[in-house]
Coordinates of N, CA and C in Angstrom, one line a residue:
M648 N 108.2 104.0 84.2 CA 108.6 105.0 85.1 C 108.5 104.6 86.5
K649 N 109.5 104.9 87.4 CA 109.5 104.5 88.8 C 109.7 105.8 89.6
F650 N 108.9 106.1 90.5 CA 109.1 107.2 91.5 C 109.8 106.7 92.7
N651 N 110.7 107.4 93.2 CA 111.4 107.0 94.4 C 110.8 107.5 95.7
E652 N 110.2 108.6 95.7 CA 109.7 109.2 97.0 C 108.9 110.5 96.6
I653 N 108.2 111.0 97.6 CA 107.6 112.3 97.4 C 108.7 113.3 97.8
M654 N 109.0 114.3 96.9 CA 110.1 115.2 97.2 C 109.6 116.3 98.1
H655 N 108.4 116.9 97.8 CA 107.9 118.0 98.7 C 106.4 118.1 98.5
L656 N 105.8 118.7 99.6 CA 104.4 119.2 99.6 C 104.5 120.7 99.7
S657 N 103.7 121.4 99.1 CA 103.8 122.9 99.0 C 102.6 123.6 99.6
F658 N 102.8 124.6 100.3 CA 101.7 125.4 100.9 C 101.9 126.9 100.8
Y659 N 100.9 127.7 100.5 CA 101.0 129.1 100.7 C 100.5 129.5 102.0
T660 N 101.1 130.6 102.6 CA 100.7 131.0 103.9 C 100.8 132.5 104.0
D661 N 100.0 133.1 104.8 CA 100.1 134.5 105.1 C 100.7 134.8 106.5
Q662 N 101.2 133.7 107.1 CA 102.0 133.9 108.3 C 103.2 133.0 108.3
L663 N 104.1 133.3 107.4 CA 105.3 132.5 107.2 C 106.1 132.3 108.5
D664 N 106.3 133.4 109.2 CA 107.1 133.2 110.5 C 106.5 132.3 111.5
V665 N 105.1 132.3 111.6 CA 104.4 131.5 112.5 C 104.5 130.0 112.1
M666 N 104.3 129.8 110.8 CA 104.4 128.4 110.2 C 105.8 127.9 110.4
R667 N 106.8 128.7 110.1 CA 108.2 128.3 110.2 C 108.5 127.9 111.6
D668 N 108.0 128.7 112.6 CA 108.3 128.4 114.0 C 107.6 127.1 114.4
F669 N 106.4 126.9 113.9 CA 105.7 125.6 114.2 C 106.5 124.4 113.7
Y670 N 106.9 124.4 112.5 CA 107.6 123.2 111.9 C 109.0 123.1 112.5
E671 N 109.7 124.2 112.7 CA 111.1 124.1 113.2 C 111.1 123.9 114.7
N672 N 110.4 124.7 115.5 CA 110.6 124.7 116.9 C 109.6 123.8 117.7
K673 N 108.5 123.5 117.1 CA 107.5 122.6 117.7 C 107.7 121.2 117.2
L674 N 107.8 121.0 115.9 CA 108.0 119.7 115.4 C 109.5 119.3 115.3
G675 N 110.4 120.2 115.4 CA 111.8 119.9 115.4 C 112.4 119.6 114.0
L676 N 111.8 120.1 113.0 CA 112.3 120.0 111.6 C 113.3 121.1 111.3
K677 N 114.0 121.0 110.2 CA 115.1 122.0 110.0 C 114.9 122.6 108.6
T678 N 115.0 124.0 108.6 CA 114.9 124.7 107.3 C 116.2 124.4 106.5
K679 N 116.0 124.0 105.3 CA 117.1 123.7 104.4 C 117.4 124.8 103.4
I680 N 116.4 125.4 102.9 CA 116.5 126.5 101.9 C 115.7 127.7 102.3
I681 N 116.2 128.9 102.1 CA 115.5 130.1 102.2 C 115.7 130.8 100.9
M682 N 114.7 131.0 100.1 CA 114.9 131.6 98.8 C 114.2 133.0 98.9
R683 N 115.1 134.0 98.7 CA 114.6 135.4 98.7 C 114.3 135.9 97.3
Y684 N 113.4 136.9 97.3 CA 113.0 137.4 96.0 C 114.1 137.9 95.1
E685 N 115.2 138.4 95.7 CA 116.4 138.9 94.9 C 116.9 137.8 93.9
A686 N 116.7 136.6 94.2 CA 117.1 135.5 93.3 C 116.4 135.6 91.9
Y687 N 115.3 136.4 91.9 CA 114.5 136.5 90.6 C 114.7 137.8 89.9
K688 N 115.7 138.6 90.4 CA 116.0 139.9 89.8 C 116.4 139.7 88.4
G689 N 115.7 140.5 87.5 CA 116.0 140.4 86.1 C 115.3 139.3 85.3
K690 N 114.6 138.4 86.0 CA 113.9 137.3 85.4 C 112.5 137.6 85.2
E691 N 112.2 138.4 84.2 CA 110.8 138.9 83.9 C 109.8 137.8 83.7
D692 N 110.3 136.7 83.2 CA 109.4 135.5 83.0 C 108.8 134.9 84.2
R693 N 109.4 135.4 85.4 CA 108.9 134.9 86.7 C 107.8 135.7 87.3
G694 N 107.3 136.7 86.5 CA 106.2 137.5 86.9 C 106.2 138.2 88.3
Y695 N 105.3 137.8 89.2 CA 105.2 138.4 90.5 C 106.6 138.3 91.3
W696 N 107.3 137.2 91.2 CA 108.5 137.1 91.9 C 109.6 138.1 91.4
A697 N 109.6 138.3 90.1 CA 110.5 139.3 89.5 C 110.2 140.7 90.0
K698 N 108.9 141.0 90.1 CA 108.5 142.3 90.6 C 108.9 142.5 92.1
M699 N 108.7 141.4 92.8 CA 109.1 141.5 94.3 C 110.6 141.6 94.4
A700 N 111.4 141.1 93.5 CA 112.8 141.3 93.5 C 113.2 142.8 93.5
E701 N 112.4 143.6 92.9 CA 112.6 145.0 92.8 C 112.1 145.7 94.1
S702 N 110.9 145.4 94.5 CA 110.3 146.1 95.6 C 110.7 145.5 97.0
D703 N 111.0 144.3 97.1 CA 111.3 143.6 98.4 C 112.3 142.5 98.2
P704 N 113.5 142.9 97.8 CA 114.5 141.9 97.4 C 114.9 140.9 98.6
T705 N 114.9 141.4 99.8 CA 115.2 140.5 100.9 C 114.0 139.7 101.5
G706 N 112.9 140.0 100.9 CA 111.7 139.2 101.4 C 111.8 137.7 101.0
I707 N 111.1 136.9 101.7 CA 111.2 135.4 101.5 C 110.2 135.0 100.5
A708 N 110.6 134.4 99.4 CA 109.7 133.9 98.4 C 109.2 132.5 98.8
Y709 N 110.1 131.7 99.3 CA 109.7 130.3 99.8 C 110.8 129.8 100.7
I710 N 110.5 128.8 101.5 CA 111.4 128.0 102.3 C 111.1 126.6 102.1
F711 N 112.2 125.8 102.2 CA 112.1 124.3 102.2 C 112.4 123.8 103.6
I712 N 111.5 123.1 104.2 CA 111.8 122.5 105.6 C 111.9 121.0 105.4
E713 N 113.0 120.5 105.8 CA 113.3 119.1 105.6 C 112.6 118.2 106.7
V714 N 111.8 117.3 106.2 CA 111.1 116.3 107.1 C 111.9 115.1 107.3
A715 N 112.5 114.6 106.2 CA 113.4 113.4 106.3 C 114.4 113.7 105.1
P716 N 115.5 113.0 105.1 CA 116.5 113.3 104.0 C 115.8 113.3 102.6
G717 N 115.9 114.4 101.9 CA 115.4 114.6 100.6 C 113.9 114.8 100.5
Q718 N 113.2 114.9 101.6 CA 111.7 115.1 101.6 C 111.4 116.4 102.4
Y719 N 110.6 117.3 101.8 CA 110.4 118.6 102.3 C 109.0 119.1 102.3
L720 N 108.7 120.0 103.2 CA 107.5 120.9 103.1 C 108.0 122.2 102.6
E721 N 107.3 122.7 101.6 CA 107.7 124.0 101.0 C 106.7 125.0 101.3
L722 N 107.1 126.1 102.0 CA 106.2 127.2 102.4 C 106.4 128.4 101.5
F723 N 105.4 128.9 100.8 CA 105.4 130.1 100.0 C 104.8 131.2 100.8
S724 N 105.3 132.4 100.6 CA 104.6 133.6 101.1 C 103.4 133.9 100.3
K725 N 102.3 134.3 100.9 CA 101.1 134.6 100.2 C 101.3 135.6 99.2
A726 N 100.7 135.5 98.0 CA 100.7 136.5 97.0 C 99.5 137.4 97.1
P727 N 99.5 138.6 96.6 CA 98.4 139.5 96.7 C 97.1 138.8 96.0
N728 N 96.0 139.1 96.6 CA 94.7 138.6 96.1 C 94.5 137.1 96.2
Q729 N 95.4 136.4 96.8 CA 95.3 135.0 97.0 C 94.2 134.7 98.0
Q730 N 93.3 133.8 97.7 CA 92.2 133.5 98.6 C 92.6 132.5 99.6
P731 N 92.0 132.5 100.8 CA 92.3 131.4 101.8 C 91.8 130.1 101.3
H732 N 92.4 129.0 101.8 CA 92.1 127.7 101.5 C 90.7 127.4 102.1
D733 N 89.9 126.6 101.4 CA 88.6 126.2 101.9 C 88.7 125.3 103.2
I734 N 87.6 125.1 103.8 CA 87.6 124.2 104.9 C 88.1 122.8 104.5
P735 N 89.0 122.2 105.3 CA 89.4 120.8 104.9 C 88.3 119.9 104.5
N736 N 88.5 119.1 103.5 CA 87.6 118.0 103.1 C 86.3 118.6 102.5
S737 N 86.2 119.9 102.2 CA 85.0 120.4 101.6 C 84.9 120.4 100.1
H738 N 86.1 120.1 99.5 CA 86.2 120.0 98.0 C 87.0 118.8 97.6
L739 N 86.8 118.4 96.4 CA 87.7 117.3 95.9 C 89.1 117.8 95.8
G740 N 90.0 116.9 95.8 CA 91.4 117.2 95.7 C 92.2 117.0 97.0
Y741 N 93.2 117.8 97.2 CA 94.1 117.6 98.4 C 93.3 117.5 99.7
S742 N 93.7 116.6 100.6 CA 93.0 116.4 101.9 C 94.0 116.6 103.0
H743 N 95.1 115.9 103.0 CA 96.0 115.9 104.1 C 97.3 115.2 103.7
F744 N 98.3 115.3 104.6 CA 99.5 114.5 104.5 C 99.8 113.7 105.8
A745 N 100.7 112.8 105.8 CA 101.0 112.0 107.0 C 102.5 111.9 107.2
L746 N 102.9 112.0 108.4 CA 104.3 111.9 108.8 C 104.5 110.6 109.6
M747 N 105.5 109.8 109.4 CA 105.8 108.6 110.1 C 106.7 108.8 111.3
V748 N 106.4 108.0 112.3 CA 107.3 108.0 113.5 C 107.5 106.6 114.0
D749 N 108.5 106.4 114.8 CA 108.7 105.0 115.3 C 107.8 104.7 116.5
D750 N 107.5 105.7 117.3 CA 106.7 105.5 118.5 C 105.7 106.6 118.6
I751 N 104.4 106.3 118.3 CA 103.4 107.3 118.2 C 103.0 107.9 119.6
H752 N 103.1 107.0 120.6 CA 102.8 107.5 122.0 C 103.9 108.5 122.5
Q753 N 105.1 108.2 122.2 CA 106.2 109.1 122.6 C 106.1 110.4 121.8
A754 N 105.7 110.3 120.5 CA 105.5 111.5 119.7 C 104.4 112.3 120.2
R755 N 103.3 111.7 120.7 CA 102.2 112.4 121.3 C 102.7 113.3 122.5
E756 N 103.5 112.6 123.3 CA 104.0 113.3 124.5 C 104.8 114.5 124.1
E757 N 105.7 114.3 123.1 CA 106.6 115.4 122.7 C 105.8 116.6 122.1
L758 N 104.7 116.2 121.3 CA 103.9 117.2 120.7 C 103.2 118.1 121.8
V759 N 102.6 117.4 122.8 CA 101.9 118.0 123.9 C 102.9 119.0 124.6
K760 N 104.1 118.5 124.9 CA 105.1 119.3 125.6 C 105.4 120.5 124.8
A761 N 105.4 120.4 123.5 CA 105.7 121.6 122.6 C 104.5 122.5 122.5
G762 N 103.4 122.2 123.1 CA 102.2 123.0 123.1 C 101.3 122.8 121.9
I763 N 101.4 121.6 121.3 CA 100.5 121.3 120.1 C 99.3 120.6 120.6
D764 N 98.1 121.0 120.1 CA 96.9 120.4 120.4 C 96.7 119.1 119.6
I765 N 96.3 118.0 120.2 CA 96.1 116.8 119.5 C 94.6 116.8 119.1
D766 N 94.3 116.7 117.8 CA 92.9 116.8 117.3 C 92.3 115.4 117.5
I767 N 93.0 114.3 117.2 CA 92.5 113.0 117.4 C 93.6 112.2 118.0
E768 N 93.3 111.6 119.2 CA 94.3 110.9 119.9 C 94.8 109.6 119.2
P769 N 96.0 109.1 119.5 CA 96.4 107.9 118.9 C 95.4 106.7 118.9
N770 N 95.2 106.1 117.8 CA 94.3 105.0 117.7 C 94.7 104.2 116.5
K771 N 94.3 102.9 116.4 CA 94.6 102.1 115.3 C 93.5 102.2 114.3
G772 N 93.9 102.5 113.1 CA 92.9 102.6 112.0 C 92.6 101.2 111.4
Q773 N 91.7 101.2 110.4 CA 91.3 99.9 109.8 C 92.4 99.3 109.1
S774 N 93.5 100.1 108.8 CA 94.6 99.5 108.1 C 95.6 98.9 109.1
E775 N 95.3 98.8 110.4 CA 96.1 98.3 111.4 C 97.4 99.1 111.7
T776 N 97.3 100.4 111.3 CA 98.4 101.3 111.5 C 98.0 102.4 112.5
W777 N 98.9 102.7 113.5 CA 98.6 103.7 114.4 C 98.5 105.1 113.7
Q778 N 97.5 105.9 114.2 CA 97.4 107.2 113.7 C 96.9 108.2 114.8
M779 N 97.3 109.4 114.6 CA 96.7 110.5 115.4 C 96.8 111.8 114.5
W780 N 96.0 112.8 114.8 CA 95.8 113.9 113.9 C 96.1 115.2 114.7
I781 N 96.8 116.1 114.0 CA 97.1 117.4 114.5 C 96.9 118.4 113.3
H782 N 97.2 119.7 113.5 CA 97.1 120.7 112.4 C 98.2 121.8 112.7
D783 N 98.6 122.4 111.6 CA 99.5 123.5 111.7 C 98.8 124.8 112.0
P784 N 99.5 125.9 112.1 CA 98.8 127.2 112.4 C 97.9 127.7 111.3
D785 N 98.1 127.2 110.1 CA 97.1 127.6 109.0 C 95.9 126.7 109.0
G786 N 95.9 125.7 109.8 CA 94.8 124.7 109.8 C 95.0 123.5 108.9
N787 N 96.1 123.4 108.3 CA 96.4 122.2 107.5 C 96.4 121.0 108.4
K788 N 95.5 120.0 108.1 CA 95.5 118.8 108.9 C 96.5 117.8 108.5
F789 N 97.1 117.1 109.4 CA 97.9 116.0 109.0 C 98.0 114.9 110.1
E790 N 98.3 113.7 109.6 CA 98.4 112.6 110.5 C 99.8 112.3 110.9
I791 N 100.0 111.8 112.1 CA 101.2 111.2 112.6 C 100.9 109.7 112.6
M792 N 101.8 108.9 112.0 CA 101.4 107.5 111.9 C 102.6 106.6 112.3
Q793 N 102.3 105.4 112.8 CA 103.3 104.4 113.1 C 102.8 103.1 112.6
Y794 N 103.7 102.4 111.8 CA 103.3 101.1 111.3 C 103.4 100.0 112.4
T795 N 102.6 99.0 112.2 CA 102.6 97.8 113.1 C 103.0 96.6 112.2
N796 N 103.2 95.4 112.8 CA 103.5 94.3 112.0 C 102.3 93.8 111.2
K797 N 101.1 94.3 111.4 CA 99.9 94.0 110.7 C 99.5 95.1 109.7
S798 N 100.2 96.2 109.6 CA 99.9 97.3 108.8 C 99.6 96.8 107.3
L799 N 98.4 97.2 106.8 CA 98.1 96.8 105.4 C 99.0 97.5 104.4
Q800 N 99.6 98.7 104.8 CA 100.5 99.4 103.9 C 101.7 98.5 103.6
H801 N 102.0 97.6 104.4 CA 103.1 96.7 104.2 C 102.7 95.4 103.5
K802 N 101.6 94.8 104.1 CA 101.2 93.5 103.5 C 100.2 93.6 102.4
G803 N 99.5 94.7 102.3 CA 98.5 94.9 101.3 C 97.2 94.1 101.6
N804 N 96.2 94.4 100.8 CA 95.0 93.6 100.9 C 94.2 93.5 99.6
V805 N 94.8 94.0 98.5 CA 94.1 94.0 97.2 C 94.0 92.5 96.8
Y806 N 95.1 91.7 97.0 CA 95.1 90.3 96.5 C 94.0 89.5 97.2
E807 N 93.9 89.7 98.5 CA 92.9 89.0 99.3 C 91.5 89.4 98.7
D808 N 91.3 90.7 98.4 CA 90.0 91.1 97.9 C 89.7 90.5 96.5
Q809 N 90.8 90.4 95.7 CA 90.6 89.7 94.4 C 90.2 88.3 94.6
Q810 N 90.8 87.6 95.5 CA 90.5 86.2 95.7 C 89.1 86.0 96.3
K811 N 88.7 86.9 97.2 CA 87.4 86.8 97.8 C 86.3 87.1 96.8
Y812 N 86.5 88.1 95.9 CA 85.4 88.5 95.0 C 85.7 88.1 93.6
G813 N 86.9 87.6 93.3 CA 87.2 87.1 92.0 C 87.5 88.3 91.0
R814 N 87.6 89.5 91.5 CA 87.8 90.6 90.6 C 88.3 91.8 91.5
M815 N 88.8 92.8 90.9 CA 89.1 94.0 91.6 C 87.8 94.7 92.0
M816 N 87.7 95.2 93.2 CA 86.6 95.9 93.6 C 86.7 97.4 93.2
K817 N 85.6 97.9 92.7 CA 85.5 99.3 92.3 C 85.1 100.2 93.5
C818 N 85.9 101.2 93.8 CA 85.5 102.1 94.9 C 84.4 103.0 94.4
E819 N 83.3 103.1 95.2 CA 82.2 104.0 94.8 C 81.8 104.8 96.0

């Protein structure tokens, strides 16, 4: 099996309009799909969404915001009794996502002009790739990154590690 790309990352939010404004008007991304509950009318196997099709047919079930061709962020409207996400990095599992740019310093200037706070200023990480950190209105942290000609994501370093230690290193 071969995967071609990540198709989408999905988030629930209780402030869909604010999140949509952030991704569209501050980051400059484009909404590609708006799915309203009415699409689930008569589809009882869809549970909550089928019920919402009766009570709020024009309400938004989810939207797809295009990051790059064929790659999306999917924002779902919060469901009743849904709990808020824990503090980032406090539990195992999902941590963050990263978006690539050609010029991280120019991207920083554009983000600041759009009123976005920079959590961590541009710097080169151990992988020789530029990185900076921001967050969306729900507090989802993400990186903005720029490759360099020394970025380990391109050249790798597992083989050097195997040669140095004679075996694959186990992460502990």
